[in-house]
mmCIF file of C-alpha atoms and ligand atoms in Angstrom:
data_model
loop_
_atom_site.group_PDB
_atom_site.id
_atom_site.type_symbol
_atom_site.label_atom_id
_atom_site.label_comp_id
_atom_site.label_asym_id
_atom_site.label_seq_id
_atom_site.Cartn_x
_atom_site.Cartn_y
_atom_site.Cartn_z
ATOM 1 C CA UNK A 1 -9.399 6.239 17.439
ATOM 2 C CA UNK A 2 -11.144 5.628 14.066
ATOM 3 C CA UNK A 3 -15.020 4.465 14.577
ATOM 4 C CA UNK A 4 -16.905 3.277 11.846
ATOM 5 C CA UNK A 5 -20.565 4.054 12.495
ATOM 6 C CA UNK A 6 -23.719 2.001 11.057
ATOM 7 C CA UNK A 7 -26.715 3.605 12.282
ATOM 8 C CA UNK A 8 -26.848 2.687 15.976
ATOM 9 C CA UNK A 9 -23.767 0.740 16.075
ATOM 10 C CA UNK A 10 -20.538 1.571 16.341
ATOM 11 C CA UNK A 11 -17.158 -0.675 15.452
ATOM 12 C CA UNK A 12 -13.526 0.111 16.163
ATOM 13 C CA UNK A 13 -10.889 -1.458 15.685
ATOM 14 C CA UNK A 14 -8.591 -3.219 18.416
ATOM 15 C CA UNK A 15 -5.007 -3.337 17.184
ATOM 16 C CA UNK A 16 -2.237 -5.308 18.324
ATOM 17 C CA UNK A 17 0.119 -4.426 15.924
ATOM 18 C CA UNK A 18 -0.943 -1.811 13.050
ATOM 19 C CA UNK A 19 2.037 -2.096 10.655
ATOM 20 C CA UNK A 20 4.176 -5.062 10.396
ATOM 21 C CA UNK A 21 6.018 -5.557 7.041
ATOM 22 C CA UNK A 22 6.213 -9.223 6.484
ATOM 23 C CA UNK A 23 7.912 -11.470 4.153
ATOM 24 C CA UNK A 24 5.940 -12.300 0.495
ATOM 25 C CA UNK A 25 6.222 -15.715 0.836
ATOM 26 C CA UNK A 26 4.855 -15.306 4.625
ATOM 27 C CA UNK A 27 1.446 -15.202 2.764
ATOM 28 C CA UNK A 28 1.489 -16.258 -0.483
ATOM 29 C CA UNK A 29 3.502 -19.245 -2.842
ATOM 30 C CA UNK A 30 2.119 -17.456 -6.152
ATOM 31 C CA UNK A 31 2.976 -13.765 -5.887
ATOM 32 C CA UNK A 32 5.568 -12.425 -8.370
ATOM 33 C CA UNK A 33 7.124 -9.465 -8.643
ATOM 34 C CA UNK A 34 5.420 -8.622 -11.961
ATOM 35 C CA UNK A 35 1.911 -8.685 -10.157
ATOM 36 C CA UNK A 36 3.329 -6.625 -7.125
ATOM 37 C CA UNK A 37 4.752 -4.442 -9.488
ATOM 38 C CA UNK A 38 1.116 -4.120 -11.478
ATOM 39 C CA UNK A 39 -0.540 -3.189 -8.353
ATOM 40 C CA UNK A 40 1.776 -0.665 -7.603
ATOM 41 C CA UNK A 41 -0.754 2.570 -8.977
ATOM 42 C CA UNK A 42 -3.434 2.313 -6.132
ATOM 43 C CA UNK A 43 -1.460 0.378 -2.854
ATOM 44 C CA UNK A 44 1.636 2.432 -1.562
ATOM 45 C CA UNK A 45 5.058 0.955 -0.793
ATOM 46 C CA UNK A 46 4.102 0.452 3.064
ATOM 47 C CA UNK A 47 1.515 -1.534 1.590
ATOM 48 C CA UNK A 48 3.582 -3.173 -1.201
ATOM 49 C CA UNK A 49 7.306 -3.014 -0.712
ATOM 50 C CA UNK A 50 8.566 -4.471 -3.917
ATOM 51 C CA UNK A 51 12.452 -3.221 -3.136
ATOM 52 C CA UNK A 52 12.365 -5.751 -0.248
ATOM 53 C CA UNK A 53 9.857 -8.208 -1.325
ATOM 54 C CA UNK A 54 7.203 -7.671 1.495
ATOM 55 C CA UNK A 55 3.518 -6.867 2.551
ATOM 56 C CA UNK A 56 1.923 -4.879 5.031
ATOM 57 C CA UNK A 57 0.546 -6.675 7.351
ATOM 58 C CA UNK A 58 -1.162 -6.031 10.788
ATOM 59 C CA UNK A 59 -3.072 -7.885 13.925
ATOM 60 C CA UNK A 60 -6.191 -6.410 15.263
ATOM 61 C CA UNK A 61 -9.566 -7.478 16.181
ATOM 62 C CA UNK A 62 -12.882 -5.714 16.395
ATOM 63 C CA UNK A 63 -15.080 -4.069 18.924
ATOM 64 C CA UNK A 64 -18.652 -3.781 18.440
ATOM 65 C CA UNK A 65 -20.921 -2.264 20.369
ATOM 66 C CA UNK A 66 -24.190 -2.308 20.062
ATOM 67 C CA UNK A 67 -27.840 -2.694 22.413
ATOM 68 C CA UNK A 68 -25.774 -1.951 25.204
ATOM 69 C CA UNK A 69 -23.385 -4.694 24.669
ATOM 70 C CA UNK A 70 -19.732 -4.838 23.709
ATOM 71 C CA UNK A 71 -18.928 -8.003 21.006
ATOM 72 C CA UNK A 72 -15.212 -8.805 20.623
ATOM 73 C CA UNK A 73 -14.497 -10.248 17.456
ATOM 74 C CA UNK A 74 -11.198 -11.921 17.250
ATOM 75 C CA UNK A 75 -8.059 -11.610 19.859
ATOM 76 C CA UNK A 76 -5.100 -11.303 17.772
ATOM 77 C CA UNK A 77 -1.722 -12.947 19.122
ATOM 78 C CA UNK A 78 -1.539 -12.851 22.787
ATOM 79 C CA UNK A 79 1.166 -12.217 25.315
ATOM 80 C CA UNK A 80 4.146 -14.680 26.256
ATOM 81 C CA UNK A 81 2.856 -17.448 24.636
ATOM 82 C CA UNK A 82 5.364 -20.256 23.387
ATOM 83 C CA UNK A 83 5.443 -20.385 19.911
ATOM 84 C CA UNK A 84 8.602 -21.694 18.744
ATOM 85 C CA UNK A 85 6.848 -22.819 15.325
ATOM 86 C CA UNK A 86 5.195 -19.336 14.993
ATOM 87 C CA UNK A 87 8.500 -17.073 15.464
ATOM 88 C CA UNK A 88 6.181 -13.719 14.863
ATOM 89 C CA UNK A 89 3.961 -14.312 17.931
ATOM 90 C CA UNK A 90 6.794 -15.932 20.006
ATOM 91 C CA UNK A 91 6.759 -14.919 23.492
ATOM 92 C CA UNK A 92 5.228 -11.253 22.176
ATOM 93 C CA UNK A 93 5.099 -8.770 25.204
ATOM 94 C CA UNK A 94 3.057 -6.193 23.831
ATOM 95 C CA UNK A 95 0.772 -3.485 25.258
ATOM 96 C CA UNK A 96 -0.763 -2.812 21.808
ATOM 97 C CA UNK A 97 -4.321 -4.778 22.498
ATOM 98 C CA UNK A 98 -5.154 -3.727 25.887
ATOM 99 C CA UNK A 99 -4.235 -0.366 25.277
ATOM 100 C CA UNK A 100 -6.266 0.002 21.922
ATOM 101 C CA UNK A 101 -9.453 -1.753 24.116
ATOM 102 C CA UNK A 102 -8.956 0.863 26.729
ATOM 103 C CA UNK A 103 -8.644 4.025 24.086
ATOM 104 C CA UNK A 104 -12.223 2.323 23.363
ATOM 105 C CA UNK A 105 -13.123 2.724 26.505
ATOM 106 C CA UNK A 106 -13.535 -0.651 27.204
ATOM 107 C CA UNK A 107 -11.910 -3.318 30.076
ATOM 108 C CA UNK A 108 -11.425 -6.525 29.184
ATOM 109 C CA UNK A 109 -14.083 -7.497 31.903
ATOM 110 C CA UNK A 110 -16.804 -4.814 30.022
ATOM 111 C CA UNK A 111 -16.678 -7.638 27.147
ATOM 112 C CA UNK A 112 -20.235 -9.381 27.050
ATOM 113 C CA UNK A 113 -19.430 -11.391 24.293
ATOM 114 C CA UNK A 114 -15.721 -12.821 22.550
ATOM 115 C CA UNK A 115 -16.600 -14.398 18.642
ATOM 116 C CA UNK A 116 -13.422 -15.633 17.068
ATOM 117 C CA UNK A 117 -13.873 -15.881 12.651
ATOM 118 C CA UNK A 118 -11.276 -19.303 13.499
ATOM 119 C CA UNK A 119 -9.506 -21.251 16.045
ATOM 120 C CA UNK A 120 -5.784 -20.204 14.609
ATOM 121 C CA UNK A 121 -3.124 -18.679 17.277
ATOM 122 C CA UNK A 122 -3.231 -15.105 15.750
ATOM 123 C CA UNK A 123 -7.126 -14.777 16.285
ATOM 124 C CA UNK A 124 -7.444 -16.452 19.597
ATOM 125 C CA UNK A 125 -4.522 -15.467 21.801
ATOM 126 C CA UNK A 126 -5.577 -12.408 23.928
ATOM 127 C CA UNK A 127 -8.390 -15.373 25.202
ATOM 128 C CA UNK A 128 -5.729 -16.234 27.659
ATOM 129 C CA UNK A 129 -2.944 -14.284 29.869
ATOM 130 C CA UNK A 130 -0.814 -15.511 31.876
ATOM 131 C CA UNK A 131 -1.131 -15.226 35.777
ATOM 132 C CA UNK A 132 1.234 -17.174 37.904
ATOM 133 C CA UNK A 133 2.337 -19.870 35.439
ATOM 134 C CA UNK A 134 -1.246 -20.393 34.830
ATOM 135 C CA UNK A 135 -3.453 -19.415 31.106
ATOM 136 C CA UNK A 136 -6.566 -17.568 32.352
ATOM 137 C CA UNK A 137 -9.136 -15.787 30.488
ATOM 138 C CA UNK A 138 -8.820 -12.621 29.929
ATOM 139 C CA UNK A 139 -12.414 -11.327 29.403
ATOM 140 C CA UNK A 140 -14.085 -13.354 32.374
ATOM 141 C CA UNK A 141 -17.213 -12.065 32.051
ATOM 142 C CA UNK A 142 -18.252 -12.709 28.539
ATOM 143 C CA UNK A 143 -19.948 -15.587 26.536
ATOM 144 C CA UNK A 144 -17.403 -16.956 24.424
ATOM 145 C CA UNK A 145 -18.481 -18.560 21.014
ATOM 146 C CA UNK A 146 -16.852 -20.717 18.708
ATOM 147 C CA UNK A 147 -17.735 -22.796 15.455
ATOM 148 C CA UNK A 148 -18.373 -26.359 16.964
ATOM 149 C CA UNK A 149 -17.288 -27.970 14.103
ATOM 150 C CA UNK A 150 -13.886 -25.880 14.580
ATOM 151 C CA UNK A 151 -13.515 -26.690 17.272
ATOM 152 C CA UNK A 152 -14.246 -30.511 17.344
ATOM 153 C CA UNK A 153 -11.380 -30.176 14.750
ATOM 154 C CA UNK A 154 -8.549 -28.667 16.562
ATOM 155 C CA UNK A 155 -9.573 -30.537 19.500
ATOM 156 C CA UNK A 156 -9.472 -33.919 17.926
ATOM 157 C CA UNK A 157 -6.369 -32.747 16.418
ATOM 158 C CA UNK A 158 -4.781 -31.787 19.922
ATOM 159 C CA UNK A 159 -6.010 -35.751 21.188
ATOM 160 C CA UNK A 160 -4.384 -37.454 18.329
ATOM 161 C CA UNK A 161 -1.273 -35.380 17.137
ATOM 162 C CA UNK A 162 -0.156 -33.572 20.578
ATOM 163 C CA UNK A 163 -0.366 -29.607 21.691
ATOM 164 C CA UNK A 164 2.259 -27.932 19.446
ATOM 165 C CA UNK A 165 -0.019 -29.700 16.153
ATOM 166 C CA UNK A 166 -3.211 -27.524 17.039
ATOM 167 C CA UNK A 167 -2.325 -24.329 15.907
ATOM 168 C CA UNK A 168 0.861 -24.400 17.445
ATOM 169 C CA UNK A 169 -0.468 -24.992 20.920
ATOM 170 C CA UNK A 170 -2.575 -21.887 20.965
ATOM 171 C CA UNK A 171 -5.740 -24.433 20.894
ATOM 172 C CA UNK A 172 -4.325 -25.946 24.569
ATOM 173 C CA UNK A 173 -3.124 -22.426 25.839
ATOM 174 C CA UNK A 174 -5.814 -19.746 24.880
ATOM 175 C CA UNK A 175 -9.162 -21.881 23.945
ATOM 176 C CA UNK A 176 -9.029 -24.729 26.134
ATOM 177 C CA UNK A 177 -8.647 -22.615 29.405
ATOM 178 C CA UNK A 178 -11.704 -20.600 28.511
ATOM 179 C CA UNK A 179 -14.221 -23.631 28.273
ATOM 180 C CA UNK A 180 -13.225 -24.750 31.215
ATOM 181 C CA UNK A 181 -13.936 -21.883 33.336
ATOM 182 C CA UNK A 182 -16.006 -18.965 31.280
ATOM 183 C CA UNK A 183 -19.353 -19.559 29.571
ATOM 184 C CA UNK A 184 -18.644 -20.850 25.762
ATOM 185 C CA UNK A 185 -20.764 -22.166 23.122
ATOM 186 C CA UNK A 186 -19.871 -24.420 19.687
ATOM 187 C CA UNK A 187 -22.474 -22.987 17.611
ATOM 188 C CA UNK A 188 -23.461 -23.523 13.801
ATOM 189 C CA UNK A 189 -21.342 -21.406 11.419
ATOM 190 C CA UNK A 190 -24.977 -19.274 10.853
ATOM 191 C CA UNK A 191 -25.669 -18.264 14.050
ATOM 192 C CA UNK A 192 -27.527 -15.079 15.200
ATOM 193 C CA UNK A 193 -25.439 -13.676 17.917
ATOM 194 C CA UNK A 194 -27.558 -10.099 18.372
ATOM 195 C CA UNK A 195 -30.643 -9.234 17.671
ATOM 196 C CA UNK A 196 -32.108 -6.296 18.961
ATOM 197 C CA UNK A 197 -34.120 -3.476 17.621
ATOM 198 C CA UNK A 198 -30.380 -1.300 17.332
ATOM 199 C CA UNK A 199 -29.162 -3.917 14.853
ATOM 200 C CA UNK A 200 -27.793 -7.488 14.170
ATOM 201 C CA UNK A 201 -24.391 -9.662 14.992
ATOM 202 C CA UNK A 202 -24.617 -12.871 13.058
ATOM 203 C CA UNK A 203 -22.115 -15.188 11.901
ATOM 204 C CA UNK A 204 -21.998 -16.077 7.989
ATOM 205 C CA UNK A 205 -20.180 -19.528 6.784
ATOM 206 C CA UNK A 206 -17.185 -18.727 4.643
ATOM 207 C CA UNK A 207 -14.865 -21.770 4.844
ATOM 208 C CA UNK A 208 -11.699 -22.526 3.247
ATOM 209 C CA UNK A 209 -9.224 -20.839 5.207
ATOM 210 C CA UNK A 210 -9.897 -22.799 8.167
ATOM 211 C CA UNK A 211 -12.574 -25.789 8.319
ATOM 212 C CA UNK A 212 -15.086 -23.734 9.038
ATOM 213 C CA UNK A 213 -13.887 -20.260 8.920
ATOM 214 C CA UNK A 214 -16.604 -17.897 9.247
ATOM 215 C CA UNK A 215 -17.329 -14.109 8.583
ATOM 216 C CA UNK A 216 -18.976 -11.860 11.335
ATOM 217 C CA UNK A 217 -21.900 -9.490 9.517
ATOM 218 C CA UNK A 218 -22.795 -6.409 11.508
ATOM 219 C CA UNK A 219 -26.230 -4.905 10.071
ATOM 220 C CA UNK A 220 -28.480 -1.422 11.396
ATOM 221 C CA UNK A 221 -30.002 0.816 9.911
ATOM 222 C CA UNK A 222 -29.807 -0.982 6.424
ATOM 223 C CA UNK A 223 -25.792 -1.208 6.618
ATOM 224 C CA UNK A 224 -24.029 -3.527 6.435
ATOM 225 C CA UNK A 225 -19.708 -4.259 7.873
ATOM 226 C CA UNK A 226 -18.326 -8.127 7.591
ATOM 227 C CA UNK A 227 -15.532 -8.702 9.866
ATOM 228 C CA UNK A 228 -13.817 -11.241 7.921
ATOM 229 C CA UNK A 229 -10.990 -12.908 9.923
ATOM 230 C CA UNK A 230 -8.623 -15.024 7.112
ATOM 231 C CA UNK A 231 -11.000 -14.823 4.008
ATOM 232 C CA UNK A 232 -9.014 -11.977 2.819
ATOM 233 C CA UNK A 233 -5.322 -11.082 4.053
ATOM 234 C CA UNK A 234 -3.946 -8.005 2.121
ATOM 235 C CA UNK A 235 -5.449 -5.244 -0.306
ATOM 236 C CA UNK A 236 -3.158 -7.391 -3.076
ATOM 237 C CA UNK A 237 -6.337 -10.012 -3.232
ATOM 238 C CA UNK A 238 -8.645 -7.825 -4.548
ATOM 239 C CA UNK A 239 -6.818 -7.933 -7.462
ATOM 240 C CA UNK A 240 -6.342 -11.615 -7.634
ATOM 241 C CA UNK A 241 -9.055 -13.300 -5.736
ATOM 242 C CA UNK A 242 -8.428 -16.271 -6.529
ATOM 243 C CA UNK A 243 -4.985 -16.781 -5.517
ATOM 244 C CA UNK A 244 -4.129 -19.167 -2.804
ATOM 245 C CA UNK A 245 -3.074 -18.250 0.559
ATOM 246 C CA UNK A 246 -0.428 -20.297 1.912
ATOM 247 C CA UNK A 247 -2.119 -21.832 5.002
ATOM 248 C CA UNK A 248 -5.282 -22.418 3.139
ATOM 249 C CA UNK A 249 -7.424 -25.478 4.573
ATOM 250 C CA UNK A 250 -9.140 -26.174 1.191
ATOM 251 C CA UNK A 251 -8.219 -23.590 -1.358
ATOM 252 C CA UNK A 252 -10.133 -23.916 -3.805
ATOM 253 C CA UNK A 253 -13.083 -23.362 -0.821
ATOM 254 C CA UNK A 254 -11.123 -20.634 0.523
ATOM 255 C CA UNK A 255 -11.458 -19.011 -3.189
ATOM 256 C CA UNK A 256 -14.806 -19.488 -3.741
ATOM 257 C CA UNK A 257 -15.306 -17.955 0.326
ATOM 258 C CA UNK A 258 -13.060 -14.519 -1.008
ATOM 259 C CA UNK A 259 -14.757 -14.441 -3.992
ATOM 260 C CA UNK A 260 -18.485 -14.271 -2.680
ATOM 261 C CA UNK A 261 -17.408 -12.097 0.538
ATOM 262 C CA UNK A 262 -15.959 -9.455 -2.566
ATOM 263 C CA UNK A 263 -18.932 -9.754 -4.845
ATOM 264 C CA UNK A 264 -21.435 -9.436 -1.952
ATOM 265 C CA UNK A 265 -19.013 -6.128 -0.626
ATOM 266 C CA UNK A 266 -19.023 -4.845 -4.058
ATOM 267 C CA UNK A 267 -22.868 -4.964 -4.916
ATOM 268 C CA UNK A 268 -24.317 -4.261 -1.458
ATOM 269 C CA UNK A 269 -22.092 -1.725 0.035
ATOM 270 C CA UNK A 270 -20.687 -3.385 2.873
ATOM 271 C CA UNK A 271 -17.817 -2.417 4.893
ATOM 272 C CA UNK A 272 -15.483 -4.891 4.676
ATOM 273 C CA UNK A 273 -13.454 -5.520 7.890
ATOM 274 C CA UNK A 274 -10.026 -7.296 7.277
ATOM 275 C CA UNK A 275 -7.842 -7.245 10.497
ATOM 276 C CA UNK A 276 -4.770 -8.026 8.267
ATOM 277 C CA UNK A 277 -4.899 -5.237 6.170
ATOM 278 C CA UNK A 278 -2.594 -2.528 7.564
ATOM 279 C CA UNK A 279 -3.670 1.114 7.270
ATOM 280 C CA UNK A 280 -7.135 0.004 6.109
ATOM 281 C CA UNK A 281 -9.418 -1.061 9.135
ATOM 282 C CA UNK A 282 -12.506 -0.326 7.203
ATOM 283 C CA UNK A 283 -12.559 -0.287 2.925
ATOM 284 C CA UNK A 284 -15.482 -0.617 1.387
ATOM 285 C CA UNK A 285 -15.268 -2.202 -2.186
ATOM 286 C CA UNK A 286 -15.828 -1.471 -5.978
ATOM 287 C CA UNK A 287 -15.127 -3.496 -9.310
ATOM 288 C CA UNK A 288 -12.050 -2.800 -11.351
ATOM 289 C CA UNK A 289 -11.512 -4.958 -14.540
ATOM 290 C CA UNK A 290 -13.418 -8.028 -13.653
ATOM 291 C CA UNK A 291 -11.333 -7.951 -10.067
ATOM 292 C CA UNK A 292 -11.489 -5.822 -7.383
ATOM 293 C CA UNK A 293 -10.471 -2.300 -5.866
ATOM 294 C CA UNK A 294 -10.889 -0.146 -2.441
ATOM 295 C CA UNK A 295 -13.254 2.492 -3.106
ATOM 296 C CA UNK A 296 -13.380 4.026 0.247
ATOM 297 C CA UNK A 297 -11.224 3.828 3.381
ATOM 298 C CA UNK A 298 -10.782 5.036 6.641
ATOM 299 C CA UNK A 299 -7.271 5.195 7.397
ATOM 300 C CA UNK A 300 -5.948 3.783 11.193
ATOM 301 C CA UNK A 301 -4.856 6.857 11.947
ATOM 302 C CA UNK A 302 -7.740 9.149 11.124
ATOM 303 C CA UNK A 303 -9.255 10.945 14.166
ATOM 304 C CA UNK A 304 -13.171 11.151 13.009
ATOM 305 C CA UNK A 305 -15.601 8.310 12.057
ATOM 306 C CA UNK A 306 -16.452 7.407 8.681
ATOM 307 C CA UNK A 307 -19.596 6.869 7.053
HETATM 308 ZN ZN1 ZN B 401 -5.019 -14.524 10.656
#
């Protein structure tokens, strides 16, 4: 398994599913073919499949360990969970998470602390498994913590519209269930979540995507790695930052969100942690043309750590 270390911390990533080709218009309304095809010289065909009009795409989270403690950021899909309105996480039965947590020596019950970037039912559904018709969580021991004002959202949302309206139920069937029987907190979107002499975990608002989407900044040693959920789905962005992504919240704030997260990446150095980019766990970033290019990566299948 690829680790990424930052001076006393270490990050690796927890996939679901590494490669899954999906459909342009899965992601994006304004893609043409001309602007796949002009990306063509620096992403591959797994990456951008212009034959068959589709991205590559993957599900993982992030595991961070540092002072002794092991930080989940985001939880991907989930198993069985009913999604007839989400077809590509429909009743998924899938060993990919839990084994990729265990090849980082981890059990779900060694988590000390779950942070999810947003409430939407790819990033929270491993919260949850079924056991005996019933959602439980699955890392029981940990503090789970969530944007308040994300939450108040989905919630209110859940009241007013019904289950399958709030993120296609994944807010009754993988959040709900965990503040009713784990420790949680609905935190501001600035929060410090470690900080110990090792290093830092804080969160850092980047809205748009989701109401109040935000980034995950990992810092030791004077570097820097922002897990960064939804602000950024594929490589193709980089290119054109500020094209919409279909789901968008707000986005013209989702924009504004890429664009700072790829200018701060760019001039400080920072990994840049994008669980949808398949192949690419970690890139780190460089200016191309007034837009935006990988300058490093570590690839998912490399055996050694980077950096
Ligand atoms: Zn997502």
């Amino acid at each position: 398994m690829v680790t990424l270390t930052l001076g006393a911390v270490t990050v690796n990533p927890i996939a679901e599913i590494e490669y899954c080709p999906v459909h342009v218009s899965f992601l994006f309304n304004d893609l043409t073919t001309e602007d796949m095809q002009r990306n063509l010289d620096w992403l591959d065909d797994e990456v951008v499949d212009i034959v068959n009009e589709k991205l590559g795409f993957s599900f993982r989270a992030y595991l961070v360990k540092i002072a002794g403690l092991n930080v989940l950021v985001d939880a991907c899909n989930g198993n069985h969970k009913n999604r007839p309105t989400a077809r590509w996480q429909h009743e998924l039965d899938s060993s990919g998470f839990l084994d990729s947590l265990k090849a980082a020596g981890v059990a779900p019950e060694d988590i000390n602390i779950v942070v999810c970037t947003h409430l939407h039912c790819d990033h929270v559904g491993w919260l949850t498994q079924l056991s005996e018709d019933r959602w439980v969580p699955t890392f029981a021991n940990a503090r789970h913590i969530f944007s308040g004002k994300e939450f108040d959202h989905y919630h209110e949302r859940m009241r007013t519209q019904g289950s399958a309206a709030a993120n296609h139920g994944a807010f009754e069937d993988s959040v709900l269930p965990v503040t009713e029987s784990c420790r949680f907190e609905l935190v501001q979107n600035d929060m410090v979540i470690v900080d110990s002499p090792q290093g830092t975990v804080r969160l850092v608002p980047s809205a748009g995507h989701s109401i109040d989407h935000v980034s995950v900044s990992i810092q030791s040693q004077g570097q820097e790695a922002i897990v960064c959920g939804d602000v950024v789905h594929h490589p193709i962005q980089l290119d054109m930052p500020l094209m919409p992504m279909r789901s968008d919240f707000d986005p013209a704030l989702a924009a504004q969100s890429r664009q700072d997260l790829l200018n701060h990446c760019a001039d400080s150095g920072a990994w840049l942690l994008a669980g949808h980019f398949c192949k690419y766990p970690f890139v780190s970033i460089r200016r191309h043309n007034g837009v935006f290019r990988i300058k490093n990566a570590a690839s998912a299948g490399e055996k050694n750590g980077v950096d």
